[in-house]
Coordinates of C-alpha atoms in Angstrom, one line a residue:
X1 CA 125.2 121.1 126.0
X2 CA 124.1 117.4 125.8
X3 CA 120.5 116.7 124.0
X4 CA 119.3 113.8 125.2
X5 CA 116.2 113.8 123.5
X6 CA 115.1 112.8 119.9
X7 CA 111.5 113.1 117.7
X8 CA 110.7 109.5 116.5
X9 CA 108.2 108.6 113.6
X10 CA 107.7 104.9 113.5
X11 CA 105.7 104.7 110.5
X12 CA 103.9 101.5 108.7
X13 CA 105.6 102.0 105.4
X14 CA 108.9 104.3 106.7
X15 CA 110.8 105.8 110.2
X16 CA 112.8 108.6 110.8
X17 CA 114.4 109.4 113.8
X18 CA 115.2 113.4 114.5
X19 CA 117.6 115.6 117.0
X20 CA 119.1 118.6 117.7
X21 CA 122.5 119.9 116.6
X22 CA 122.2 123.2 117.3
X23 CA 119.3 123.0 114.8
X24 CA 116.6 120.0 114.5
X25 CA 117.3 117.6 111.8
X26 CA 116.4 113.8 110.8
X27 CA 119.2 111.3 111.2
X28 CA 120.8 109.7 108.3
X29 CA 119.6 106.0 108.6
X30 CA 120.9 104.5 105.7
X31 CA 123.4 105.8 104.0
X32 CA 122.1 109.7 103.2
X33 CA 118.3 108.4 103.3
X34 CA 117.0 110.0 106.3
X35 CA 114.4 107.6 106.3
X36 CA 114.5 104.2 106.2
X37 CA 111.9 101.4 105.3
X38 CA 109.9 100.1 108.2
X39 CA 111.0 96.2 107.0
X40 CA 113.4 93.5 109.0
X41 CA 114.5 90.1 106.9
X42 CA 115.4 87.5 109.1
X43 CA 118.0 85.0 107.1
X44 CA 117.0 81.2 108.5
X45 CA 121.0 80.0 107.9
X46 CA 122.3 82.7 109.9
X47 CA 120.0 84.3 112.3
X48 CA 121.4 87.6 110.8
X49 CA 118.7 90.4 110.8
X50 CA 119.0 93.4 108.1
X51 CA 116.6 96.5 108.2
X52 CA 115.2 98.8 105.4
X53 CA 116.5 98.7 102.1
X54 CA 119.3 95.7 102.9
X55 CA 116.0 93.7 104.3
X56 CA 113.9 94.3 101.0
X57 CA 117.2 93.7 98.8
X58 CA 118.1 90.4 100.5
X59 CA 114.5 89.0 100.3
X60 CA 114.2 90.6 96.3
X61 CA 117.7 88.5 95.8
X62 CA 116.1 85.3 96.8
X63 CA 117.8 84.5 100.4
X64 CA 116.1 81.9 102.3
X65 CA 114.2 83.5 105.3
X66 CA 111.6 85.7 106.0
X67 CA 110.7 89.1 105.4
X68 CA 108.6 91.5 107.7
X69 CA 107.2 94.7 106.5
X70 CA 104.3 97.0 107.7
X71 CA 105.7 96.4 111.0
X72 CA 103.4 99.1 112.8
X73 CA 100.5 97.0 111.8
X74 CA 101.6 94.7 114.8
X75 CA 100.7 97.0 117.6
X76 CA 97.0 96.2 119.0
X77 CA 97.0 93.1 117.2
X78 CA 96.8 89.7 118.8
X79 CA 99.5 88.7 116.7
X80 CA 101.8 90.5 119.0
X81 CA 101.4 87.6 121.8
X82 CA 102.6 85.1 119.5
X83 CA 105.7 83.8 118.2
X84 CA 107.0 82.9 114.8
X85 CA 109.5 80.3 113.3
X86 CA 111.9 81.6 111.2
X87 CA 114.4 79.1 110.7
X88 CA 115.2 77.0 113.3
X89 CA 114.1 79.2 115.9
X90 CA 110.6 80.7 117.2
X91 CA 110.7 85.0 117.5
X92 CA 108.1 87.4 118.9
X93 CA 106.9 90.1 117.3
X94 CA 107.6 92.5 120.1
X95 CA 110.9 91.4 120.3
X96 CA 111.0 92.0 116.5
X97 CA 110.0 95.2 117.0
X98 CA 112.1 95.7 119.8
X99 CA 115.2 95.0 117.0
X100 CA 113.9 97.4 114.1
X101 CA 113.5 100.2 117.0
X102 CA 116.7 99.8 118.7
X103 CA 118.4 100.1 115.5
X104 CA 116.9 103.5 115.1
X105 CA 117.5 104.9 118.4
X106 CA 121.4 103.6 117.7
X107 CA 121.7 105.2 114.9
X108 CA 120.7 108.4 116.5
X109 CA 122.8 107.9 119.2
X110 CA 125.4 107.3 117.7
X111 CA 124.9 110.8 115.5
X112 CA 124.8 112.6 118.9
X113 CA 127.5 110.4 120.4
X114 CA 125.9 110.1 123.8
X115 CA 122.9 108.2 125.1
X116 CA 119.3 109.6 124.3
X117 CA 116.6 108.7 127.0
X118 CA 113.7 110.9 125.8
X119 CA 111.4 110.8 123.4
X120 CA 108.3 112.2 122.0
X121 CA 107.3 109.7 119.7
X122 CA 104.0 110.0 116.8
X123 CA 101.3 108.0 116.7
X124 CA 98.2 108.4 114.5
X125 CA 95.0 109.3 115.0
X126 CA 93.5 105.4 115.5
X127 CA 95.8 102.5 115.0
X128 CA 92.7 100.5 114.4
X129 CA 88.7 100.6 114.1
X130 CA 87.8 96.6 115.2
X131 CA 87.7 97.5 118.9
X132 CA 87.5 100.4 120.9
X133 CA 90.4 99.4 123.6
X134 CA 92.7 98.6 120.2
X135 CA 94.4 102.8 120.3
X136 CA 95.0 102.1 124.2
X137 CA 96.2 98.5 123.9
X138 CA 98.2 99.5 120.5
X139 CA 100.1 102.7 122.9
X140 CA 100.7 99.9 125.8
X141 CA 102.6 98.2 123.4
X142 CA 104.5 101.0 121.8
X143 CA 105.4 102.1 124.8
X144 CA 106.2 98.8 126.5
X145 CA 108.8 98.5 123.5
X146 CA 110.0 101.9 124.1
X147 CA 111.3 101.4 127.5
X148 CA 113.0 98.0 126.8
X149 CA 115.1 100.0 124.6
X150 CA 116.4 102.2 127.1
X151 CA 113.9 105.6 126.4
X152 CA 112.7 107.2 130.2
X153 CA 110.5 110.1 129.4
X154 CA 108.1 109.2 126.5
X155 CA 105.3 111.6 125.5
X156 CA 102.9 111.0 122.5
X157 CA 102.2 113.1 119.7
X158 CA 99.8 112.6 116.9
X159 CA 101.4 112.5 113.6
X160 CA 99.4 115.5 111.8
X161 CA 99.5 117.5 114.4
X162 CA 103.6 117.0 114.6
X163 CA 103.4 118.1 110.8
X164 CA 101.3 121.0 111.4
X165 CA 104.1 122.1 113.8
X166 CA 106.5 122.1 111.0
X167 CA 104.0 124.2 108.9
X168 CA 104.1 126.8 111.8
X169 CA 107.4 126.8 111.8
X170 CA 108.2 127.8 109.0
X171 CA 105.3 130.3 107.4
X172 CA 105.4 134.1 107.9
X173 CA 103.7 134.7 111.0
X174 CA 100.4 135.2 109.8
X175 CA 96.7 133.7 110.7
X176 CA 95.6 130.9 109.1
X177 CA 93.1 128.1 109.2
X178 CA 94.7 125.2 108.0
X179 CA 93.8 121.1 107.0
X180 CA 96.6 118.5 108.0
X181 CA 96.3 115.6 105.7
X182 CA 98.9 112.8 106.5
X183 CA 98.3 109.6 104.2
X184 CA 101.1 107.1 104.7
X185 CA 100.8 103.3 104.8
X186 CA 98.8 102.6 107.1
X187 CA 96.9 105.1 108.5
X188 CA 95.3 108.5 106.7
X189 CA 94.7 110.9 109.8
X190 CA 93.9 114.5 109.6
X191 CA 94.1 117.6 111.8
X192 CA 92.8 120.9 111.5
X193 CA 94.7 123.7 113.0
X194 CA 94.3 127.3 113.7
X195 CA 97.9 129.5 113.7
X196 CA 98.3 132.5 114.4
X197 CA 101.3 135.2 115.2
X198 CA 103.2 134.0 118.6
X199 CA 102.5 135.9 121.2
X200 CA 105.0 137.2 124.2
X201 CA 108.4 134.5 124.3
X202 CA 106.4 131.2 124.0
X203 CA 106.8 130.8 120.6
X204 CA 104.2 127.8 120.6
X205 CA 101.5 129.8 122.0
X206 CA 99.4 130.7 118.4
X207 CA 99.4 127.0 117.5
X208 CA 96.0 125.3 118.4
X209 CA 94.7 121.8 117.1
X210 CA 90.9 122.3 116.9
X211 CA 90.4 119.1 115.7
X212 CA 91.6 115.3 114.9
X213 CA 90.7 112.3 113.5
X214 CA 92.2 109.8 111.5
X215 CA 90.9 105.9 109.9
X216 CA 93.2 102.9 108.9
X217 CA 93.0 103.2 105.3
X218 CA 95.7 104.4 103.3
X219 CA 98.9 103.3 101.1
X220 CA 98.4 99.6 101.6
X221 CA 95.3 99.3 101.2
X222 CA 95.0 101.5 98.0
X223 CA 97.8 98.7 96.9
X224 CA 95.6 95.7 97.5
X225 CA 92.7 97.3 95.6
X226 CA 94.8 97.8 92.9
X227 CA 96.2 94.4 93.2
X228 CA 92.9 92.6 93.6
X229 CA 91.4 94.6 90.6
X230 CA 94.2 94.4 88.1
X231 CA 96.7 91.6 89.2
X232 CA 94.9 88.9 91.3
X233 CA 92.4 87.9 88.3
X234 CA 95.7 87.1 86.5
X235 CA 96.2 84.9 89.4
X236 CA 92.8 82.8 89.2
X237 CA 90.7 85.3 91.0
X238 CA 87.0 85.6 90.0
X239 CA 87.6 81.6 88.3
X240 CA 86.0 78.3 89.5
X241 CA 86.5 74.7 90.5
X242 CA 84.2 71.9 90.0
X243 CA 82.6 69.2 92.6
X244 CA 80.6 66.1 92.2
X245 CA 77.4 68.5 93.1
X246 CA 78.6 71.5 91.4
X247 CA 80.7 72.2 88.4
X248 CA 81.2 75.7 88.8
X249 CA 82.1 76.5 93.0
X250 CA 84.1 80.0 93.3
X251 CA 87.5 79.9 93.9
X252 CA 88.0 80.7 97.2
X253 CA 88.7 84.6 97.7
X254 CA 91.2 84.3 101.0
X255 CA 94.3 83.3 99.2
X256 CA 93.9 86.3 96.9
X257 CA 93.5 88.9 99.9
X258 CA 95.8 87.8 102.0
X259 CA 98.5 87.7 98.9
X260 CA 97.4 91.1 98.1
X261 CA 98.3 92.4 102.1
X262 CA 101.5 92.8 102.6
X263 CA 100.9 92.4 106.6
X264 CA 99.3 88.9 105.4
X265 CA 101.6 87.4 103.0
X266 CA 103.5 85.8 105.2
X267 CA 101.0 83.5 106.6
X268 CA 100.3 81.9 103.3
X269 CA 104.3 80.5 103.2
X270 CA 103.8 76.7 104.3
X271 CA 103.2 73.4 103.3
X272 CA 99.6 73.2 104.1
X273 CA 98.8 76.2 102.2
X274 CA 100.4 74.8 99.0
X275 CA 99.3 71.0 99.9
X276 CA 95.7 73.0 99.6
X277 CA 96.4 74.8 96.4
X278 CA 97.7 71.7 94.9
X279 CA 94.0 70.5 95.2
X280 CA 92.8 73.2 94.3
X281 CA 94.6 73.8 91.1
X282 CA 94.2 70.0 90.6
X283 CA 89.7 70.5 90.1
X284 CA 90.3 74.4 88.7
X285 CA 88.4 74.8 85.8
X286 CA 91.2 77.8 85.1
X287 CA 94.3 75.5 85.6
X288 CA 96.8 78.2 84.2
X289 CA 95.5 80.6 86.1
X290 CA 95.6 79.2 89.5
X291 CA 99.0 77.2 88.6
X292 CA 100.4 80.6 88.5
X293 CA 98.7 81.2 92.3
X294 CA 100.5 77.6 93.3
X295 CA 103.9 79.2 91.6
X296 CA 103.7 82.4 93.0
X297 CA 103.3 81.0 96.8
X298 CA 105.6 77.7 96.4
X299 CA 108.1 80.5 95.2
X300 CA 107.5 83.5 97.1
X301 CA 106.7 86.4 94.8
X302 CA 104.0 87.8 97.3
X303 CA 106.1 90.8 98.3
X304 CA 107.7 91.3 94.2
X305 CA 104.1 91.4 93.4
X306 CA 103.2 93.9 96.1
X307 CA 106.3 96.4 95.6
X308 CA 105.4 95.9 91.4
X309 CA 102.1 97.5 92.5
X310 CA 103.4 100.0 94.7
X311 CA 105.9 100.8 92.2
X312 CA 103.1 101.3 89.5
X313 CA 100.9 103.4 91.9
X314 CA 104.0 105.2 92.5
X315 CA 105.2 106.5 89.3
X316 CA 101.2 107.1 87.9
X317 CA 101.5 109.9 85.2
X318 CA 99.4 111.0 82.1
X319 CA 101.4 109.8 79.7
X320 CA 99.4 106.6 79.4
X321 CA 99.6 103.2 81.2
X322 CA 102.7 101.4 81.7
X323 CA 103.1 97.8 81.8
X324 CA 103.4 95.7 85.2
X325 CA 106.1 93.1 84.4
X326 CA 105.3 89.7 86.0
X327 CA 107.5 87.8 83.6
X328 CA 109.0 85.3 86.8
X329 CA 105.3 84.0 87.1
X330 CA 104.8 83.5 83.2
X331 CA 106.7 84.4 80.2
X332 CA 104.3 86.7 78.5
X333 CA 102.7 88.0 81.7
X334 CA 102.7 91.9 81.4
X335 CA 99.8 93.9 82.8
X336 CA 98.9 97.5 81.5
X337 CA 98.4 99.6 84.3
X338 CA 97.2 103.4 83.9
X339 CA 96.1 106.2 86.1
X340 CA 92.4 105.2 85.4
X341 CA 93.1 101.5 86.1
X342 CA 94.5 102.8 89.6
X343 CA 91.5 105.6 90.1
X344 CA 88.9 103.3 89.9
X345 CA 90.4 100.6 91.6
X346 CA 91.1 102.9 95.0
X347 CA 87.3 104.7 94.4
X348 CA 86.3 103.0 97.3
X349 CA 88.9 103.7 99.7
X350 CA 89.8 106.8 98.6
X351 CA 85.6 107.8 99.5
X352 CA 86.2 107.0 102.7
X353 CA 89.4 108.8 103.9
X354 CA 87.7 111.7 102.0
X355 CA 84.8 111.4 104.1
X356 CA 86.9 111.6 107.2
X357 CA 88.6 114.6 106.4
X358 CA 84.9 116.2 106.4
X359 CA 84.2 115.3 109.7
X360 CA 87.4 116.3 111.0
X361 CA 86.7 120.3 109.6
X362 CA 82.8 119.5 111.0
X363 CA 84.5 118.2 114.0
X364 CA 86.8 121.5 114.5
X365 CA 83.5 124.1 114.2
X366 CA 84.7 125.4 110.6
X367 CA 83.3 125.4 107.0
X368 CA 85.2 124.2 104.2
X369 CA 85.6 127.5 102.9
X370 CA 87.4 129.1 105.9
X371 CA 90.2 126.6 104.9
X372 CA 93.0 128.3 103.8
X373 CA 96.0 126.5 103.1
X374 CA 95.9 122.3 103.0
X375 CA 99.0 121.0 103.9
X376 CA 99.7 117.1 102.7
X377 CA 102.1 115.0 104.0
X378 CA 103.0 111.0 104.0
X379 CA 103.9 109.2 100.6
X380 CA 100.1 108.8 99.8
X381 CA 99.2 112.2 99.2
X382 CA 101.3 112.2 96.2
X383 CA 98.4 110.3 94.5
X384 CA 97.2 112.7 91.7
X385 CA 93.2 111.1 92.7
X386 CA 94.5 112.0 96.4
X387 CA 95.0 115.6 96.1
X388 CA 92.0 116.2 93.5
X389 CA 89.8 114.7 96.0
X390 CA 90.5 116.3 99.4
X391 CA 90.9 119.9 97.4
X392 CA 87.7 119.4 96.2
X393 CA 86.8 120.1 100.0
X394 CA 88.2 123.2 99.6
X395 CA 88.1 124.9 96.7
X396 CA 89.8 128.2 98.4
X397 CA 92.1 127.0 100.6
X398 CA 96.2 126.5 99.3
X399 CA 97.9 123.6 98.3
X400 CA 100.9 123.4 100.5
X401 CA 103.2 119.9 99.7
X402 CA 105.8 119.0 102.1
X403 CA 108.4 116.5 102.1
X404 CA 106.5 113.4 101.8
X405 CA 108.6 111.1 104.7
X406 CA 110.4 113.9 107.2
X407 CA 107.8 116.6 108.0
X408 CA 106.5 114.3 111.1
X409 CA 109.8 113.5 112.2
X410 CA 110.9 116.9 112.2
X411 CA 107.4 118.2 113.8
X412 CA 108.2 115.5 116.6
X413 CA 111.8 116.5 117.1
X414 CA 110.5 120.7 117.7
X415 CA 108.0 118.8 120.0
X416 CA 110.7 117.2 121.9
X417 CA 113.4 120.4 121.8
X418 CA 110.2 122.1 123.8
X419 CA 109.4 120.0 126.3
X420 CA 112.9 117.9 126.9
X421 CA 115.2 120.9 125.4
X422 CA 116.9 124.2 127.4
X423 CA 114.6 126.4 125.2
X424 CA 111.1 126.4 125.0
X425 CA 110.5 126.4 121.4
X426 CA 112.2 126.7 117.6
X427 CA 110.8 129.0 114.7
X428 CA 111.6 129.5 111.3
X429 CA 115.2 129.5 109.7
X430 CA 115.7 126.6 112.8
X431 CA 114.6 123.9 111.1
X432 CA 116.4 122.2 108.6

């Protein structure tokens, strides 16, 4: 029997894509990755687009054009009215996003070799806290996008409630009171939810979501805080300029956050951004400092810088802190960056996304200590800081790790083999 159905995570940072051969499983998007990097690199001589790890490679090479990442970041924005000249030719985000999504839903079809017109795709919690329309406006778009690539039936899912259904899947069937926490990129959301053994055939029927709430703070912006507390000082952060009036004016700040965001890089590539440093740099009282700012953006290192970071934040261990090579800005540029470098630069953030994962077990009726098992998922919650903090919530409940970039995907694709499928629902040895 033909599936036409897939599970689609469209994530800030990565996307999967799942479906159903006779068992659900994520489609290989590069190579053997089953997940590939939510970035697009436009090349201006060509036109020619590349996705994932071929876009990031071709921009880390040095090929003229432009690259795109934290492409979910787009949705409820106002950038996604606008165009953008790449080249010789002016592109709009949606139909940028139309691209990196259409390649996705290729590759799966060409897995299943058939057509797939249904989808039950995840979305978190809140795309955005500056508006209150933002999560309705931000789903218009999605789904706007959606059906331009050829998807019918589309049903929305948020994302830790898609991994709890993974969880449920696969435990004993037992009762338990359990914490979603999903940290990716760009969004930390969390779910509580309450499973217990399935009753008569609807195998679904002892999953409940008592709760859900989610904020946009996560990955990213645990990279800018590192970046603006350990790298951007190298940079000319925190230094001066002098005026006629006033020899000692603050640098101004903007350059530094927006080089530090990788959904803001971007902007800071043209001439009257560097025409402006140049005059900058030219009354600095730090002038080898904020030459390295002029370098970095007349050269385009916003996005080395960033994936340095990431890369740091990534491989964080005890052995002691490991050094942040920046040697393409300045020969004996090397920054030391340890676990306790990164803790207390992400203190702040990290306090927040804590504090939402309280509300979410106050929002649900339960007490932290009828938690039994917190299951983490997204490429966040591998943060040593990250776990500490939200088990600190819960000082009985179990630690349950899943894989890091599939466990959504997977949770959407049971989701879709339920509501699009012949059978009504998947358990246990199923899932692969």
């Amino acid at each position: 029997m033909k599936h036409t159905f897939c599970g689609l995570d469209f994530g800030t940072t990565n996307s999967t894509i799942g479906i159903v051969k006779e068992r659900p499983f994520l489609v290989p998007l590069e190579e053997d990755h089953s997940y590939i990097p939510s970035a697009i690199f436009i090349d201006e001589e060509s036109g020619d687009w590349s996705f994932g790890r071929a876009a990031v490679e071709k921009y880390m090479e040095g090929h003229d054009g432009r690259l795109m990442t934290s492409l979910k970041s787009l949705l409820g924005s106002s950038l996604m009215s606008e165009r953008t000249l790449i080249g010789h030719r002016y592109y709009a985000f949606e139909e940028i996003l139309e691209k990196f999504l259409g390649m996705i839903k290729s590759s799966a079809e060409r897995s299943l070799c058939h057509p797939i017109h249904d989808v039950v795709v995840g979305r978190p919690v809140h795309f955005k806290n500056d508006a209150p329309n933002t999560d309705h406006l931000a789903q218009e778009m999605l789904t706007r996008i959606l059906r331009t690539i050829g998807f019918d039936r589309i049903v929305f899912m948020y994302e830790p409630v898609a991994a709890g259904m993974v969880f449920y899947a696969e435990i004993p069937q037992e009762n338990h009171l359990c914490l979603v926490v999903d940290i990716g990129g760009g969004t930390s959301d969390f779910s509580v939810i309450q499973v217990e053994p399935p009753r008569g055939r609807d195998a679904s029927a002892g999953f409940k979501v008592l709760a859900s709430n989610g904020i946009p703070i996560a990955g990213n912006d645990f990279d800018q805080d590192i970046s603006i507390r350990l790298v951007m000082p190298h940079l000319g952060l925190g230094s001066t300029i002098k005026s006629f009036s006033n020899p000692a004016i603050p640098f101004p700040k903007h350059f530094f956050y927006d080089l530090s965001s990788w959904r803001l890089i971007n902007r800071l590539y043209n001439n009257n951004t560097i025409l402006s440093l140049k005059d900058l740099v030219h009354v600095s009282n730090d002038k080898v400092r904020t030459a390295r700012l002029l370098k970095v953006i007349q050269e385009r290192h916003g996005h080395a810088i960033n994936k340095g970071v990431e890369d740091q934040k990534k491989t964080l261990s005890d052995a002691g802190p490991s050094l942040l090579n920046l040697e393409y800005i300045a020969s004996d540029l090397r920054i030391p960056i340890g676990s306790g470098e990164i803790n207390q630069a992400i203190h702040n953030s990290l306090a927040k996304v804590v504090t939402m994962a309280e509300r979410t077990m106050k929002d649900a009726g339960v007490h932290a200590h009828q938690i039994d098992q917190v299951l983490f998922v997204g490429g966040s919650t591998k943060l040593p800081l990250v776990q500490e903090s939200i088990m600190s919530l819960v000082p009985e409940g179990k630690k349950v790790i899943k894989e890091a970039f599939g466990s959504i995907g997977l949770g959407l694709t049971l989701e879709a083999a339920k509501r699009f499928g012949s059978t009504p629902a998947l358990r246990g040895g199923d899932i692969r």
